Amino acid sequence: MCAHVLVAEDDTMQAELIRRSLLAEGHTATVVHDGRAALDAARGLRPDLVVLDLMLPVIDGFAVCRTLRGGGTDIPVLMLTARSDEDDVLRGLELGADDYMTKPYSPRELMARIRTVLRRSGRAAGPREELVARAGGITVDPVRHEVRSDDRAVECTPAEFQILLAMAGEPERVFSRRQLLECTRGLDRSSTERAVDVHIMNLRKKIEADPRHPVRLLTVFGVGYKLSGRRE
């Protein structure tokens, strides 16, 4: 049971703990620290589950949940709240959250709750082979954390891996720099959107026959980048 989980938590230490716990469980994770970034990532990355802190800056968790449900998305939402007030919990559930946990909680308990929500929603992946993303001669295996280009092993940094995993999962989709940056949140919180250009440049050196004239990892001017090729 492996999934892509979006973690929206403004406490950076807590977010990193959740991210590491998810990776240890075999999931992939994207971390954001405010409500607007959570909405952008949910719309752009279409995760299997959102772990949503209610007390987010910019846009709070209640508004995030309301917007997601108002937009017709059925992404499961697991709320995190520091307040055990029943009214807050009921409000979140009424807005469409699937479950909640009250802080403090143990990572082990949170992972168990995530497994339950994923199983209940039917979004958990089946056999390990289904998790592997293949497109345009590129294979990305999130469980083994391996990348292959034309059956040749490719060494990637964690940020490069997360970017390539997202793009291989949806070939021909154009990702903005901001969307690709969100793939690396929690890995390098000091990164900027311009850092994505560096990651793309480095990936081209690893997967393109001629990095100066790429045929796989393409620039869509004024928009972002895409991985060319059919999903295999």
Short mmCIF file of N, CA, C and O in Angstrom, two decimals, residues 66-181:
data_model
loop_
_atom_site.label_atom_id
_atom_site.label_comp_id
_atom_site.label_asym_id
_atom_site.label_seq_id
_atom_site.Cartn_x
_atom_site.Cartn_y
_atom_site.Cartn_z
N ARG A 66 -12.41 23.26 2.39
CA ARG A 66 -13.64 23.75 1.74
C ARG A 66 -13.42 23.97 0.25
O ARG A 66 -14.26 23.60 -0.58
N THR A 67 -12.26 24.54 -0.11
CA THR A 67 -11.97 24.80 -1.52
C THR A 67 -11.78 23.51 -2.30
O THR A 67 -12.26 23.37 -3.43
N LEU A 68 -11.08 22.55 -1.71
CA LEU A 68 -10.89 21.27 -2.38
C LEU A 68 -12.22 20.58 -2.65
O LEU A 68 -12.48 20.10 -3.75
N ARG A 69 -13.07 20.56 -1.64
CA ARG A 69 -14.35 19.89 -1.81
C ARG A 69 -15.27 20.70 -2.73
O ARG A 69 -16.04 20.14 -3.52
N GLY A 70 -15.19 22.02 -2.67
CA GLY A 70 -16.00 22.85 -3.55
C GLY A 70 -15.61 22.72 -5.00
O GLY A 70 -16.41 22.93 -5.90
N GLY A 71 -14.34 22.34 -5.23
CA GLY A 71 -13.87 22.14 -6.59
C GLY A 71 -14.15 20.75 -7.13
O GLY A 71 -13.75 20.42 -8.24
N GLY A 72 -14.81 19.94 -6.32
CA GLY A 72 -15.21 18.62 -6.78
C GLY A 72 -14.17 17.54 -6.63
O GLY A 72 -14.38 16.41 -7.08
N THR A 73 -13.03 17.83 -5.99
CA THR A 73 -12.00 16.80 -5.83
C THR A 73 -12.39 15.82 -4.74
O THR A 73 -13.00 16.19 -3.73
N ASP A 74 -12.03 14.57 -4.95
CA ASP A 74 -12.33 13.54 -3.95
C ASP A 74 -11.06 13.06 -3.25
O ASP A 74 -11.05 11.97 -2.67
N ILE A 75 -9.99 13.86 -3.29
CA ILE A 75 -8.76 13.48 -2.61
C ILE A 75 -9.05 13.35 -1.11
O ILE A 75 -9.58 14.27 -0.50
N PRO A 76 -8.72 12.22 -0.50
CA PRO A 76 -8.95 12.07 0.95
C PRO A 76 -8.14 13.10 1.75
O PRO A 76 -7.01 13.43 1.38
N VAL A 77 -8.73 13.60 2.80
CA VAL A 77 -8.09 14.60 3.66
C VAL A 77 -8.08 14.09 5.10
O VAL A 77 -9.12 13.74 5.65
N LEU A 78 -6.87 14.04 5.67
CA LEU A 78 -6.70 13.70 7.08
C LEU A 78 -6.28 14.98 7.80
O LEU A 78 -5.20 15.50 7.56
N MET A 79 -7.14 15.49 8.66
CA MET A 79 -6.86 16.74 9.36
C MET A 79 -5.97 16.51 10.57
O MET A 79 -6.09 15.50 11.26
N LEU A 80 -5.10 17.49 10.83
CA LEU A 80 -4.31 17.53 12.05
C LEU A 80 -4.71 18.79 12.81
O LEU A 80 -4.72 19.88 12.23
N THR A 81 -5.05 18.65 14.06
CA THR A 81 -5.45 19.81 14.84
C THR A 81 -4.80 19.81 16.21
O THR A 81 -4.66 18.75 16.84
N ALA A 82 -4.36 20.97 16.65
CA ALA A 82 -3.79 21.11 17.99
C ALA A 82 -4.87 21.34 19.01
O ALA A 82 -4.61 21.35 20.21
N ARG A 83 -6.09 21.52 18.53
CA ARG A 83 -7.21 21.79 19.42
C ARG A 83 -8.17 20.61 19.42
O ARG A 83 -8.60 20.16 18.36
N SER A 84 -8.49 20.13 20.57
CA SER A 84 -9.37 18.97 20.67
C SER A 84 -10.83 19.37 20.81
O SER A 84 -11.69 18.53 21.07
N ASP A 85 -11.10 20.66 20.62
CA ASP A 85 -12.46 21.15 20.74
C ASP A 85 -13.36 20.42 19.74
O ASP A 85 -13.07 20.37 18.54
N GLU A 86 -14.45 19.88 20.23
CA GLU A 86 -15.33 19.09 19.39
C GLU A 86 -15.88 19.89 18.22
O GLU A 86 -16.06 19.37 17.11
N ASP A 87 -16.14 21.19 18.42
CA ASP A 87 -16.68 22.02 17.35
C ASP A 87 -15.71 22.10 16.18
O ASP A 87 -16.13 22.08 15.01
N ASP A 88 -14.40 22.22 16.46
CA ASP A 88 -13.41 22.27 15.39
C ASP A 88 -13.39 20.97 14.60
O ASP A 88 -13.32 20.97 13.36
N VAL A 89 -13.43 19.86 15.33
CA VAL A 89 -13.39 18.56 14.67
C VAL A 89 -14.63 18.38 13.80
O VAL A 89 -14.54 17.98 12.63
N LEU A 90 -15.80 18.70 14.35
CA LEU A 90 -17.03 18.55 13.59
C LEU A 90 -17.06 19.47 12.37
O LEU A 90 -17.51 19.08 11.29
N ARG A 91 -16.53 20.68 12.54
CA ARG A 91 -16.48 21.62 11.42
C ARG A 91 -15.64 21.06 10.28
O ARG A 91 -16.02 21.13 9.11
N GLY A 92 -14.48 20.51 10.64
CA GLY A 92 -13.61 19.92 9.62
C GLY A 92 -14.26 18.76 8.91
O GLY A 92 -14.20 18.63 7.69
N LEU A 93 -14.91 17.89 9.66
CA LEU A 93 -15.58 16.74 9.07
C LEU A 93 -16.75 17.17 8.19
O LEU A 93 -17.00 16.59 7.14
N GLU A 94 -17.47 18.20 8.63
CA GLU A 94 -18.59 18.70 7.84
C GLU A 94 -18.12 19.31 6.51
O GLU A 94 -18.84 19.29 5.52
N LEU A 95 -16.89 19.84 6.51
CA LEU A 95 -16.34 20.41 5.28
C LEU A 95 -15.86 19.34 4.30
O LEU A 95 -15.51 19.64 3.18
N GLY A 96 -15.82 18.09 4.77
CA GLY A 96 -15.47 17.00 3.88
C GLY A 96 -14.21 16.25 4.22
O GLY A 96 -13.76 15.40 3.45
N ALA A 97 -13.58 16.57 5.37
CA ALA A 97 -12.40 15.81 5.78
C ALA A 97 -12.80 14.36 6.05
O ALA A 97 -13.91 14.08 6.51
N ASP A 98 -11.89 13.43 5.77
CA ASP A 98 -12.19 12.02 5.93
C ASP A 98 -11.89 11.51 7.33
O ASP A 98 -12.49 10.54 7.78
N ASP A 99 -10.94 12.14 8.00
CA ASP A 99 -10.56 11.71 9.35
C ASP A 99 -9.76 12.84 9.98
O ASP A 99 -9.42 13.83 9.34
N TYR A 100 -9.46 12.70 11.26
CA TYR A 100 -8.69 13.72 11.96
C TYR A 100 -7.83 13.08 13.03
O TYR A 100 -8.08 11.96 13.49
N MET A 101 -6.76 13.80 13.41
CA MET A 101 -5.94 13.42 14.55
C MET A 101 -5.64 14.66 15.35
O MET A 101 -5.44 15.75 14.79
N THR A 102 -5.64 14.51 16.67
CA THR A 102 -5.35 15.63 17.56
C THR A 102 -3.91 15.56 18.02
O THR A 102 -3.41 14.50 18.41
N LYS A 103 -3.21 16.70 17.94
CA LYS A 103 -1.83 16.78 18.41
C LYS A 103 -1.83 16.83 19.94
O LYS A 103 -2.74 17.40 20.54
N PRO A 104 -0.80 16.27 20.56
CA PRO A 104 0.31 15.51 19.97
C PRO A 104 -0.11 14.08 19.63
O PRO A 104 -1.04 13.53 20.21
N TYR A 105 0.58 13.48 18.69
CA TYR A 105 0.31 12.12 18.27
C TYR A 105 1.64 11.46 17.97
O TYR A 105 2.65 12.12 17.75
N SER A 106 1.66 10.15 17.93
CA SER A 106 2.89 9.45 17.59
C SER A 106 2.93 9.22 16.08
O SER A 106 1.89 9.00 15.45
N PRO A 107 4.11 9.27 15.47
CA PRO A 107 4.22 8.98 14.03
C PRO A 107 3.64 7.61 13.68
O PRO A 107 3.03 7.45 12.62
N ARG A 108 3.82 6.66 14.56
CA ARG A 108 3.30 5.32 14.29
C ARG A 108 1.78 5.33 14.21
O ARG A 108 1.18 4.70 13.33
N GLU A 109 1.15 6.09 15.11
CA GLU A 109 -0.30 6.20 15.09
C GLU A 109 -0.78 6.90 13.83
O GLU A 109 -1.77 6.50 13.20
N LEU A 110 -0.05 7.95 13.41
CA LEU A 110 -0.42 8.68 12.20
C LEU A 110 -0.31 7.78 10.98
O LEU A 110 -1.20 7.79 10.11
N MET A 111 0.75 6.99 10.86
CA MET A 111 0.91 6.10 9.72
C MET A 111 -0.21 5.06 9.67
O MET A 111 -0.71 4.72 8.59
N ALA A 112 -0.61 4.57 10.84
CA ALA A 112 -1.71 3.61 10.88
C ALA A 112 -3.00 4.25 10.40
O ALA A 112 -3.78 3.65 9.64
N ARG A 113 -3.23 5.51 10.79
CA ARG A 113 -4.44 6.21 10.36
C ARG A 113 -4.40 6.48 8.86
O ARG A 113 -5.42 6.40 8.18
N ILE A 114 -3.22 6.82 8.34
CA ILE A 114 -3.08 7.04 6.91
C ILE A 114 -3.38 5.76 6.13
O ILE A 114 -4.07 5.79 5.10
N ARG A 115 -2.88 4.63 6.61
CA ARG A 115 -3.18 3.36 5.94
C ARG A 115 -4.67 3.10 5.90
O ARG A 115 -5.21 2.64 4.87
N THR A 116 -5.35 3.41 6.99
CA THR A 116 -6.80 3.18 7.06
C THR A 116 -7.54 4.06 6.06
O THR A 116 -8.43 3.59 5.34
N VAL A 117 -7.17 5.34 6.00
CA VAL A 117 -7.85 6.26 5.07
C VAL A 117 -7.60 5.86 3.63
O VAL A 117 -8.51 5.86 2.79
N LEU A 118 -6.36 5.48 3.30
CA LEU A 118 -6.04 5.06 1.94
C LEU A 118 -6.80 3.80 1.56
O LEU A 118 -7.33 3.68 0.44
N ARG A 119 -6.86 2.86 2.48
CA ARG A 119 -7.58 1.62 2.20
C ARG A 119 -9.07 1.89 2.00
O ARG A 119 -9.70 1.35 1.09
N ARG A 120 -9.61 2.74 2.84
CA ARG A 120 -11.03 3.06 2.76
C ARG A 120 -11.37 3.80 1.47
O ARG A 120 -12.44 3.62 0.90
N SER A 121 -10.44 4.63 1.01
CA SER A 121 -10.69 5.43 -0.19
C SER A 121 -10.44 4.65 -1.48
O SER A 121 -10.84 5.07 -2.56
N GLY A 122 -9.73 3.53 -1.36
CA GLY A 122 -9.40 2.75 -2.54
C GLY A 122 -8.28 3.33 -3.36
O GLY A 122 -8.06 2.93 -4.50
N ARG A 123 -7.52 4.30 -2.78
CA ARG A 123 -6.45 4.96 -3.52
C ARG A 123 -5.09 4.31 -3.30
O ARG A 123 -4.12 4.71 -3.95
N ALA A 124 -4.98 3.39 -2.40
CA ALA A 124 -3.69 2.75 -2.17
C ALA A 124 -3.33 1.90 -3.38
O ALA A 124 -4.18 1.26 -3.99
N ALA A 125 -2.06 1.92 -3.73
CA ALA A 125 -1.60 1.14 -4.88
C ALA A 125 -1.61 -0.34 -4.56
O ALA A 125 -1.51 -0.75 -3.41
N GLY A 126 -1.72 -1.13 -5.60
CA GLY A 126 -1.72 -2.57 -5.44
C GLY A 126 -0.32 -3.13 -5.43
O GLY A 126 0.55 -2.66 -4.71
N PRO A 127 -0.03 -4.10 -6.29
CA PRO A 127 1.31 -4.70 -6.33
C PRO A 127 2.38 -3.65 -6.60
O PRO A 127 2.14 -2.64 -7.26
N ARG A 128 3.58 -3.93 -6.16
CA ARG A 128 4.67 -2.98 -6.27
C ARG A 128 4.91 -2.54 -7.70
O ARG A 128 5.22 -1.39 -7.97
N GLU A 129 4.70 -3.45 -8.66
CA GLU A 129 4.97 -3.13 -10.05
C GLU A 129 4.12 -1.96 -10.53
O GLU A 129 4.51 -1.21 -11.40
N GLU A 130 2.89 -1.80 -9.96
CA GLU A 130 2.01 -0.73 -10.39
C GLU A 130 2.53 0.64 -9.98
O GLU A 130 2.08 1.65 -10.50
N LEU A 131 3.44 0.68 -9.04
CA LEU A 131 3.96 1.96 -8.57
C LEU A 131 5.01 2.52 -9.51
O LEU A 131 5.28 3.72 -9.49
N VAL A 132 5.61 1.68 -10.33
CA VAL A 132 6.70 2.11 -11.19
C VAL A 132 6.16 2.99 -12.31
O VAL A 132 5.21 2.63 -13.00
N ALA A 133 6.77 4.17 -12.48
CA ALA A 133 6.38 5.08 -13.55
C ALA A 133 7.32 4.88 -14.73
O ALA A 133 8.54 4.95 -14.57
N ARG A 134 6.75 4.66 -15.92
CA ARG A 134 7.55 4.45 -17.12
C ARG A 134 7.03 5.36 -18.23
O ARG A 134 5.84 5.35 -18.53
N ALA A 135 7.91 6.10 -18.83
CA ALA A 135 7.52 6.96 -19.94
C ALA A 135 8.75 7.39 -20.72
O ALA A 135 9.78 7.73 -20.14
N GLY A 136 8.66 7.36 -22.06
CA GLY A 136 9.73 7.85 -22.92
C GLY A 136 11.08 7.22 -22.67
O GLY A 136 12.10 7.87 -22.80
N GLY A 137 11.08 5.94 -22.32
CA GLY A 137 12.34 5.25 -22.05
C GLY A 137 12.89 5.46 -20.65
O GLY A 137 13.96 4.95 -20.32
N ILE A 138 12.16 6.21 -19.82
CA ILE A 138 12.57 6.47 -18.44
C ILE A 138 11.73 5.62 -17.49
O ILE A 138 10.50 5.55 -17.63
N THR A 139 12.36 4.98 -16.53
CA THR A 139 11.68 4.19 -15.51
C THR A 139 12.05 4.73 -14.15
O THR A 139 13.23 4.88 -13.83
N VAL A 140 11.03 5.04 -13.34
CA VAL A 140 11.26 5.55 -11.99
C VAL A 140 10.54 4.65 -11.01
O VAL A 140 9.31 4.50 -11.07
N ASP A 141 11.29 4.03 -10.11
CA ASP A 141 10.75 3.10 -9.13
C ASP A 141 10.83 3.74 -7.75
O ASP A 141 11.91 3.83 -7.16
N PRO A 142 9.69 4.21 -7.18
CA PRO A 142 9.73 4.90 -5.89
C PRO A 142 9.99 4.00 -4.70
O PRO A 142 10.39 4.48 -3.63
N VAL A 143 9.75 2.70 -4.84
CA VAL A 143 10.00 1.78 -3.73
C VAL A 143 11.49 1.47 -3.62
O VAL A 143 12.09 1.56 -2.55
N ARG A 144 12.08 1.12 -4.73
CA ARG A 144 13.53 0.84 -4.75
C ARG A 144 14.36 2.12 -4.87
O ARG A 144 15.58 2.08 -4.73
N HIS A 145 13.69 3.22 -5.12
CA HIS A 145 14.35 4.51 -5.31
C HIS A 145 15.40 4.39 -6.41
O HIS A 145 16.56 4.78 -6.25
N GLU A 146 14.94 3.90 -7.57
CA GLU A 146 15.83 3.69 -8.70
C GLU A 146 15.30 4.42 -9.94
O GLU A 146 14.08 4.49 -10.15
N VAL A 147 16.22 4.91 -10.74
CA VAL A 147 15.88 5.51 -12.03
C VAL A 147 16.71 4.81 -13.10
O VAL A 147 17.90 4.57 -12.91
N ARG A 148 16.04 4.47 -14.21
CA ARG A 148 16.75 3.87 -15.33
C ARG A 148 16.38 4.62 -16.61
O ARG A 148 15.23 5.00 -16.81
N SER A 149 17.38 4.84 -17.45
CA SER A 149 17.19 5.48 -18.74
C SER A 149 17.62 4.49 -19.82
O SER A 149 18.81 4.13 -19.88
N ASP A 150 16.64 4.02 -20.61
CA ASP A 150 16.94 2.97 -21.61
C ASP A 150 17.65 1.80 -20.94
O ASP A 150 18.65 1.27 -21.45
N ASP A 151 17.13 1.42 -19.78
CA ASP A 151 17.63 0.27 -19.01
C ASP A 151 19.03 0.51 -18.44
O ASP A 151 19.70 -0.43 -18.01
N ARG A 152 19.47 1.76 -18.40
CA ARG A 152 20.75 2.11 -17.79
C ARG A 152 20.48 2.81 -16.46
O ARG A 152 19.69 3.75 -16.40
N ALA A 153 21.13 2.36 -15.41
CA ALA A 153 20.92 2.96 -14.09
C ALA A 153 21.39 4.41 -14.08
O ALA A 153 22.44 4.74 -14.63
N VAL A 154 20.59 5.29 -13.47
CA VAL A 154 20.89 6.71 -13.38
C VAL A 154 20.88 7.12 -11.91
O VAL A 154 19.93 6.85 -11.19
N GLU A 155 21.96 7.75 -11.48
CA GLU A 155 22.04 8.25 -10.11
C GLU A 155 21.43 9.65 -10.04
O GLU A 155 21.83 10.55 -10.77
N CYS A 156 20.45 9.81 -9.16
CA CYS A 156 19.77 11.09 -9.01
C CYS A 156 19.82 11.57 -7.56
O CYS A 156 19.82 10.75 -6.64
N THR A 157 19.85 12.87 -7.39
CA THR A 157 19.70 13.44 -6.05
C THR A 157 18.25 13.25 -5.62
O THR A 157 17.36 13.01 -6.46
N PRO A 158 17.94 13.37 -4.32
CA PRO A 158 16.54 13.25 -3.88
C PRO A 158 15.61 14.22 -4.60
O PRO A 158 14.49 13.84 -4.98
N ALA A 159 16.04 15.46 -4.79
CA ALA A 159 15.18 16.44 -5.46
C ALA A 159 14.97 16.06 -6.92
O ALA A 159 13.84 16.13 -7.44
N GLU A 160 16.02 15.64 -7.61
CA GLU A 160 15.90 15.21 -9.01
C GLU A 160 14.96 14.02 -9.12
O GLU A 160 14.15 13.94 -10.04
N PHE A 161 15.08 13.11 -8.17
CA PHE A 161 14.24 11.91 -8.19
C PHE A 161 12.76 12.28 -8.07
O PHE A 161 11.92 11.78 -8.83
N GLN A 162 12.43 13.17 -7.12
CA GLN A 162 11.03 13.54 -6.93
C GLN A 162 10.47 14.26 -8.15
O GLN A 162 9.31 14.05 -8.53
N ILE A 163 11.27 15.10 -8.77
CA ILE A 163 10.83 15.81 -9.97
C ILE A 163 10.58 14.82 -11.10
O ILE A 163 9.54 14.87 -11.78
N LEU A 164 11.50 13.90 -11.32
CA LEU A 164 11.37 12.94 -12.41
C LEU A 164 10.21 11.97 -12.15
O LEU A 164 9.50 11.58 -13.08
N LEU A 165 9.98 11.62 -10.89
CA LEU A 165 8.87 10.73 -10.55
C LEU A 165 7.53 11.39 -10.92
O LEU A 165 6.65 10.75 -11.50
N ALA A 166 7.39 12.66 -10.58
CA ALA A 166 6.15 13.38 -10.91
C ALA A 166 5.95 13.46 -12.42
O ALA A 166 4.85 13.22 -12.93
N MET A 167 7.02 13.76 -13.16
CA MET A 167 6.90 13.95 -14.60
C MET A 167 6.69 12.63 -15.33
O MET A 167 5.93 12.56 -16.29
N ALA A 168 7.34 11.57 -14.86
CA ALA A 168 7.16 10.26 -15.50
C ALA A 168 5.77 9.71 -15.23
O ALA A 168 5.24 8.93 -16.03
N GLY A 169 5.19 10.10 -14.11
CA GLY A 169 3.83 9.66 -13.79
C GLY A 169 2.78 10.29 -14.69
O GLY A 169 1.70 9.74 -14.87
N GLU A 170 3.11 11.47 -15.26
CA GLU A 170 2.18 12.16 -16.15
C GLU A 170 2.93 12.72 -17.36
O GLU A 170 3.12 13.93 -17.48
N PRO A 171 3.39 11.83 -18.24
CA PRO A 171 4.15 12.30 -19.41
C PRO A 171 3.30 13.21 -20.29
O PRO A 171 2.08 13.06 -20.36
N GLU A 172 3.96 14.15 -20.91
CA GLU A 172 3.36 15.16 -21.79
C GLU A 172 2.60 16.24 -21.03
O GLU A 172 2.16 17.22 -21.63
N ARG A 173 2.47 16.09 -19.73
CA ARG A 173 1.86 17.18 -18.95
C ARG A 173 2.93 18.25 -18.70
O ARG A 173 4.07 17.93 -18.36
N VAL A 174 2.55 19.50 -18.85
CA VAL A 174 3.48 20.60 -18.61
C VAL A 174 3.39 21.01 -17.14
O VAL A 174 2.33 21.36 -16.66
N PHE A 175 4.53 20.93 -16.45
CA PHE A 175 4.62 21.32 -15.05
C PHE A 175 5.27 22.70 -14.96
O PHE A 175 6.30 22.95 -15.59
N SER A 176 4.69 23.58 -14.18
CA SER A 176 5.32 24.88 -13.94
C SER A 176 6.50 24.69 -12.99
O SER A 176 6.61 23.66 -12.31
N ARG A 177 7.36 25.68 -12.93
CA ARG A 177 8.48 25.62 -11.99
C ARG A 177 7.97 25.50 -10.55
O ARG A 177 8.54 24.78 -9.75
N ARG A 178 6.92 26.22 -10.24
CA ARG A 178 6.40 26.17 -8.88
C ARG A 178 5.89 24.77 -8.54
O ARG A 178 6.11 24.28 -7.43
N GLN A 179 5.21 24.13 -9.47
CA GLN A 179 4.71 22.78 -9.22
C GLN A 179 5.86 21.81 -9.01
O GLN A 179 5.81 20.95 -8.12
N LEU A 180 6.91 21.93 -9.81
CA LEU A 180 8.06 21.05 -9.64
C LEU A 180 8.81 21.36 -8.36
O LEU A 180 9.33 20.45 -7.70
N LEU A 181 8.84 22.62 -7.98
CA LEU A 181 9.47 22.99 -6.72
C LEU A 181 8.75 22.34 -5.56
O LEU A 181 9.38 21.87 -4.60
#
